[in-house]
mmCIF file of C-alpha atoms in Angstrom:
data_model
loop_
_atom_site.group_PDB
_atom_site.id
_atom_site.type_symbol
_atom_site.label_atom_id
_atom_site.label_comp_id
_atom_site.label_asym_id
_atom_site.label_seq_id
_atom_site.Cartn_x
_atom_site.Cartn_y
_atom_site.Cartn_z
ATOM 1 C CA GLU A 243 56.381 81.894 47.704
ATOM 2 C CA THR A 244 53.858 82.100 50.993
ATOM 3 C CA GLY A 245 55.452 85.742 51.888
ATOM 4 C CA VAL A 246 55.850 84.527 55.531
ATOM 5 C CA THR A 247 59.667 85.626 56.421
ATOM 6 C CA GLN A 248 62.049 84.221 58.908
ATOM 7 C CA SER A 249 65.393 85.213 60.268
ATOM 8 C CA PRO A 250 67.809 84.420 60.924
ATOM 9 C CA THR A 251 68.399 81.427 58.293
ATOM 10 C CA HIS A 252 70.400 79.690 60.693
ATOM 11 C CA LEU A 253 71.559 80.204 63.981
ATOM 12 C CA ILE A 254 74.242 78.552 66.529
ATOM 13 C CA LYS A 255 73.841 79.102 69.972
ATOM 14 C CA THR A 256 75.795 77.659 73.470
ATOM 15 C CA ARG A 257 73.738 75.912 76.055
ATOM 16 C CA GLY A 258 72.106 78.430 78.620
ATOM 17 C CA GLN A 259 71.805 81.223 75.895
ATOM 18 C CA GLN A 260 68.896 83.163 74.808
ATOM 19 C CA VAL A 261 67.493 83.640 71.702
ATOM 20 C CA THR A 262 65.099 85.414 69.415
ATOM 21 C CA LEU A 263 63.747 84.491 65.897
ATOM 22 C CA ARG A 264 61.775 86.693 63.973
ATOM 23 C CA CYS A 265 58.771 86.113 61.859
ATOM 24 C CA SER A 266 56.856 88.559 59.235
ATOM 25 C CA SER A 267 53.783 87.045 58.249
ATOM 26 C CA GLN A 268 51.782 87.127 55.276
ATOM 27 C CA SER A 269 49.896 90.696 54.362
ATOM 28 C CA GLY A 270 46.616 90.536 55.543
ATOM 29 C CA HIS A 271 46.987 87.610 57.981
ATOM 30 C CA ASN A 272 46.681 88.520 61.635
ATOM 31 C CA THR A 273 47.514 85.342 63.436
ATOM 32 C CA VAL A 274 50.732 83.506 64.051
ATOM 33 C CA SER A 275 51.698 80.151 64.857
ATOM 34 C CA TRP A 276 55.091 78.816 66.335
ATOM 35 C CA TYR A 277 56.190 74.878 65.637
ATOM 36 C CA GLN A 278 59.127 73.533 66.634
ATOM 37 C CA GLN A 279 60.399 70.676 64.092
ATOM 38 C CA ALA A 280 63.067 68.082 65.238
ATOM 39 C CA LEU A 281 65.091 65.984 62.606
ATOM 40 C CA GLY A 282 63.216 63.443 61.338
ATOM 41 C CA GLN A 283 59.715 64.265 63.320
ATOM 42 C CA GLY A 284 56.601 66.444 62.103
ATOM 43 C CA PRO A 285 56.522 69.914 63.553
ATOM 44 C CA GLN A 286 55.134 70.314 66.916
ATOM 45 C CA PHE A 287 53.016 73.085 68.226
ATOM 46 C CA ILE A 288 54.437 75.729 70.629
ATOM 47 C CA PHE A 289 52.252 78.655 70.369
ATOM 48 C CA GLN A 290 49.737 80.941 68.287
ATOM 49 C CA TYR A 291 49.223 84.844 68.422
ATOM 50 C CA TYR A 292 46.288 86.283 67.496
ATOM 51 C CA ARG A 293 45.880 90.336 67.736
ATOM 52 C CA GLU A 294 49.106 90.395 70.169
ATOM 53 C CA GLU A 295 47.809 87.917 72.638
ATOM 54 C CA GLU A 296 48.888 84.235 73.135
ATOM 55 C CA ASN A 297 45.647 82.359 71.388
ATOM 56 C CA GLY A 298 46.826 78.708 72.625
ATOM 57 C CA ARG A 299 49.917 76.561 73.740
ATOM 58 C CA GLY A 300 51.601 73.284 72.905
ATOM 59 C CA ASN A 301 53.451 71.552 75.340
ATOM 60 C CA PHE A 302 56.405 73.423 76.020
ATOM 61 C CA PRO A 303 57.921 74.690 78.867
ATOM 62 C CA PRO A 304 57.637 78.657 80.132
ATOM 63 C CA ARG A 305 61.294 79.425 78.861
ATOM 64 C CA PHE A 306 59.372 79.213 75.441
ATOM 65 C CA SER A 307 57.680 82.850 74.863
ATOM 66 C CA GLY A 308 56.734 84.705 72.093
ATOM 67 C CA LEU A 309 55.497 88.284 71.357
ATOM 68 C CA GLN A 310 53.313 89.395 68.301
ATOM 69 C CA PHE A 311 53.605 93.318 66.826
ATOM 70 C CA PRO A 312 50.760 95.026 66.076
ATOM 71 C CA ASN A 313 52.107 94.694 62.427
ATOM 72 C CA TYR A 314 51.238 91.289 62.898
ATOM 73 C CA SER A 315 55.219 90.154 62.728
ATOM 74 C CA SER A 316 55.861 88.021 65.590
ATOM 75 C CA GLU A 317 59.159 86.633 67.954
ATOM 76 C CA LEU A 318 59.884 83.776 69.745
ATOM 77 C CA ASN A 319 62.338 83.861 72.498
ATOM 78 C CA VAL A 320 63.846 81.059 74.174
ATOM 79 C CA ASN A 321 65.417 81.584 77.389
ATOM 80 C CA ALA A 322 68.288 78.684 78.758
ATOM 81 C CA LEU A 323 68.705 77.100 75.661
ATOM 82 C CA GLU A 324 68.975 73.100 76.110
ATOM 83 C CA LEU A 325 70.671 70.638 73.400
ATOM 84 C CA ASP A 326 67.158 69.073 72.831
ATOM 85 C CA ASP A 327 66.123 72.810 71.472
ATOM 86 C CA SER A 328 68.090 71.942 68.599
ATOM 87 C CA ALA A 329 65.673 72.220 65.931
ATOM 88 C CA LEU A 330 63.866 74.030 62.934
ATOM 89 C CA TYR A 331 61.628 76.847 63.926
ATOM 90 C CA LEU A 332 58.962 77.222 61.515
ATOM 91 C CA CYS A 333 55.795 80.021 61.849
ATOM 92 C CA ALA A 334 52.863 80.187 60.219
ATOM 93 C CA SER A 335 50.490 82.938 59.253
ATOM 94 C CA SER A 336 46.654 82.579 58.654
ATOM 95 C CA HIS A 337 44.182 85.269 57.437
ATOM 96 C CA LYS A 338 42.162 85.340 60.505
ATOM 97 C CA GLN A 339 41.951 82.853 64.488
ATOM 98 C CA GLY A 340 40.851 79.791 63.616
ATOM 99 C CA SER A 341 41.875 79.789 60.040
ATOM 100 C CA TYR A 342 42.942 76.288 58.496
ATOM 101 C CA GLU A 343 45.041 77.565 55.857
ATOM 102 C CA GLN A 344 48.485 78.108 57.530
ATOM 103 C CA TYR A 345 51.544 79.194 55.435
ATOM 104 C CA PHE A 346 54.987 78.709 56.693
ATOM 105 C CA GLY A 347 57.781 80.418 56.313
ATOM 106 C CA PRO A 348 61.257 79.055 55.562
ATOM 107 C CA GLY A 349 62.464 78.507 58.956
ATOM 108 C CA THR A 350 65.179 78.941 61.328
ATOM 109 C CA ARG A 351 67.454 76.128 61.754
ATOM 110 C CA LEU A 352 68.928 76.731 65.321
ATOM 111 C CA THR A 353 71.636 74.506 66.719
ATOM 112 C CA VAL A 354 72.553 74.345 70.298
ATOM 113 C CA THR A 355 76.033 73.175 70.985
ATOM 114 C CA ARG B 226 50.695 58.079 72.296
ATOM 115 C CA LYS B 227 51.048 59.655 69.162
ATOM 116 C CA GLU B 228 47.964 61.856 68.463
ATOM 117 C CA VAL B 229 48.354 61.595 64.648
ATOM 118 C CA GLU B 230 49.739 58.222 63.177
ATOM 119 C CA GLN B 231 51.198 57.694 59.821
ATOM 120 C CA ASP B 232 52.654 54.695 57.882
ATOM 121 C CA PRO B 233 56.375 54.600 58.634
ATOM 122 C CA GLY B 234 57.875 54.383 55.086
ATOM 123 C CA PRO B 235 59.804 55.414 53.038
ATOM 124 C CA PHE B 236 57.891 54.203 49.862
ATOM 125 C CA ASN B 237 60.692 53.687 46.857
ATOM 126 C CA VAL B 238 58.350 53.938 43.674
ATOM 127 C CA PRO B 239 58.655 53.674 40.027
ATOM 128 C CA GLU B 240 57.630 56.570 37.830
ATOM 129 C CA GLY B 241 53.963 56.000 36.919
ATOM 130 C CA ALA B 242 53.300 53.874 39.886
ATOM 131 C CA THR B 243 50.494 54.809 42.111
ATOM 132 C CA VAL B 244 51.022 54.954 45.946
ATOM 133 C CA ALA B 245 48.831 55.539 48.764
ATOM 134 C CA PHE B 246 49.614 56.870 52.254
ATOM 135 C CA ASN B 247 47.412 56.193 55.065
ATOM 136 C CA CYS B 248 46.966 58.328 58.599
ATOM 137 C CA THR B 249 44.611 57.779 61.659
ATOM 138 C CA TYR B 250 44.374 60.211 64.419
ATOM 139 C CA SER B 251 42.985 59.810 67.916
ATOM 140 C CA ASN B 252 41.079 63.123 68.890
ATOM 141 C CA SER B 253 37.089 62.506 67.698
ATOM 142 C CA ALA B 254 36.825 66.036 67.902
ATOM 143 C CA SER B 255 39.503 67.066 65.233
ATOM 144 C CA GLN B 256 37.895 69.237 62.819
ATOM 145 C CA SER B 257 40.125 69.852 59.821
ATOM 146 C CA PHE B 258 42.130 67.682 58.012
ATOM 147 C CA PHE B 259 44.907 68.423 55.388
ATOM 148 C CA TRP B 260 47.920 66.756 53.721
ATOM 149 C CA TYR B 261 51.209 68.997 53.501
ATOM 150 C CA ARG B 262 54.063 68.070 51.665
ATOM 151 C CA GLN B 263 57.440 68.912 52.754
ATOM 152 C CA ASP B 264 60.508 69.138 50.360
ATOM 153 C CA CYS B 265 64.335 68.160 52.428
ATOM 154 C CA ARG B 266 65.061 70.793 54.578
ATOM 155 C CA LYS B 267 62.369 73.166 53.188
ATOM 156 C CA GLU B 268 58.900 74.189 55.299
ATOM 157 C CA PRO B 269 55.864 72.495 54.636
ATOM 158 C CA LYS B 270 53.146 73.517 52.302
ATOM 159 C CA LEU B 271 49.889 72.498 52.025
ATOM 160 C CA LEU B 272 48.843 70.226 49.424
ATOM 161 C CA MET B 273 45.414 69.573 49.575
ATOM 162 C CA SER B 274 42.510 69.677 52.554
ATOM 163 C CA VAL B 275 40.858 66.100 53.256
ATOM 164 C CA TYR B 276 36.482 66.232 53.051
ATOM 165 C CA SER B 277 34.232 63.815 54.187
ATOM 166 C CA SER B 278 33.316 63.543 51.181
ATOM 167 C CA GLY B 279 36.539 62.848 49.406
ATOM 168 C CA ASN B 280 38.266 65.120 47.198
ATOM 169 C CA GLU B 281 40.422 65.219 44.091
ATOM 170 C CA ASP B 282 43.046 67.481 42.781
ATOM 171 C CA GLY B 283 44.412 66.169 39.476
ATOM 172 C CA ARG B 284 46.368 63.049 40.257
ATOM 173 C CA PHE B 285 45.813 63.482 43.997
ATOM 174 C CA THR B 286 43.011 62.084 45.628
ATOM 175 C CA ALA B 287 42.316 62.460 49.511
ATOM 176 C CA GLN B 288 39.772 60.108 51.614
ATOM 177 C CA LEU B 289 38.357 60.943 55.037
ATOM 178 C CA ASN B 290 36.807 58.104 57.210
ATOM 179 C CA ARG B 291 35.581 59.980 60.328
ATOM 180 C CA ALA B 292 33.987 56.750 61.611
ATOM 181 C CA SER B 293 37.287 54.842 61.716
ATOM 182 C CA GLN B 294 39.359 58.408 62.120
ATOM 183 C CA TYR B 295 41.333 57.628 58.974
ATOM 184 C CA ILE B 296 42.451 59.833 56.392
ATOM 185 C CA SER B 297 43.999 58.601 53.162
ATOM 186 C CA LEU B 298 46.334 60.168 50.405
ATOM 187 C CA LEU B 299 46.248 58.698 46.828
ATOM 188 C CA ILE B 300 48.852 59.637 44.486
ATOM 189 C CA ARG B 301 48.451 58.361 40.558
ATOM 190 C CA ASP B 302 50.955 58.481 37.578
ATOM 191 C CA SER B 303 53.650 59.186 40.045
ATOM 192 C CA LYS B 304 56.332 62.051 38.921
ATOM 193 C CA LEU B 305 59.786 62.433 40.318
ATOM 194 C CA SER B 306 59.144 66.057 41.730
ATOM 195 C CA ASP B 307 56.505 64.002 43.833
ATOM 196 C CA SER B 308 59.113 62.772 45.966
ATOM 197 C CA ALA B 309 59.220 64.406 49.273
ATOM 198 C CA THR B 310 57.963 63.964 52.906
ATOM 199 C CA TYR B 311 53.735 63.888 53.259
ATOM 200 C CA LEU B 312 52.641 65.071 56.668
ATOM 201 C CA CYS B 313 49.484 64.161 57.774
ATOM 202 C CA VAL B 314 47.947 67.203 59.658
ATOM 203 C CA VAL B 315 44.618 67.568 61.723
ATOM 204 C CA ARG B 316 43.150 70.566 63.198
ATOM 205 C CA GLU B 317 41.415 70.297 66.501
ATOM 206 C CA GLY B 318 38.695 71.695 68.616
ATOM 207 C CA SER B 319 37.156 74.635 68.296
ATOM 208 C CA GLY B 320 36.711 77.997 71.011
ATOM 209 C CA ALA B 321 39.581 80.414 71.517
ATOM 210 C CA GLY B 322 43.250 78.477 71.865
ATOM 211 C CA SER B 323 42.328 75.246 69.756
ATOM 212 C CA TYR B 324 43.558 75.824 66.303
ATOM 213 C CA GLN B 325 47.045 74.398 66.456
ATOM 214 C CA LEU B 326 47.927 72.002 63.815
ATOM 215 C CA THR B 327 48.506 68.555 65.003
ATOM 216 C CA PHE B 328 51.186 66.585 62.246
ATOM 217 C CA GLY B 329 52.025 63.079 61.959
ATOM 218 C CA LYS B 330 55.847 62.433 61.573
ATOM 219 C CA GLY B 331 55.360 62.128 57.574
ATOM 220 C CA THR B 332 55.865 59.375 55.177
ATOM 221 C CA LYS B 333 59.003 59.781 52.980
ATOM 222 C CA LEU B 334 58.178 59.141 48.961
ATOM 223 C CA SER B 335 60.975 58.685 46.495
ATOM 224 C CA VAL B 336 59.960 58.404 42.792
ATOM 225 C CA ILE B 337 62.648 56.427 41.225
ATOM 226 C CA PRO B 338 63.049 56.878 37.368
#
């Protein structure tokens, strides 16, 4: 096990609602990245947080936002949910900014109806 | 335009077979290269990093050709437990905010008894 935990494991929301997903990083890891994985696709980078600041962002609209807390845990917030937001959301932690060894949590499966 | 492209698959091979996966990437500035393994409905797990000199871990051998922007993974003596989706992954860039991982769509391997 990687020591990265995510909650909830599954979630069903309605179009237009807002959702918050949570991630606890592996002990000692100060960088958290979030990815979206649609069915049949590889994970797509959403953004990365290092020491509580956003440190890089993929091609996702502003309604995807995040936070990192002093204990390095993190949240992903998605506003105005759309049907296409249905996916597996993965968080990955790593030891330091730029470390390539990213360890993934089990993911949160979000279904938007 | 795909940034990381993999063999479409699926690959169905008998136990004991040797199977090779190929991957190409478009960004010549990419810094690091990996193969991740993802079991059905699970998170990706780092299988191995890929170095220019080539590297081997038991039955798995990875190769990188920077000039051709090509990465490969060879699995010898396939086991039933090797059945999974194999994701080719590239880490790009340098400087703050450039540590995202870019994933291919993955190639599904099924090892048949």
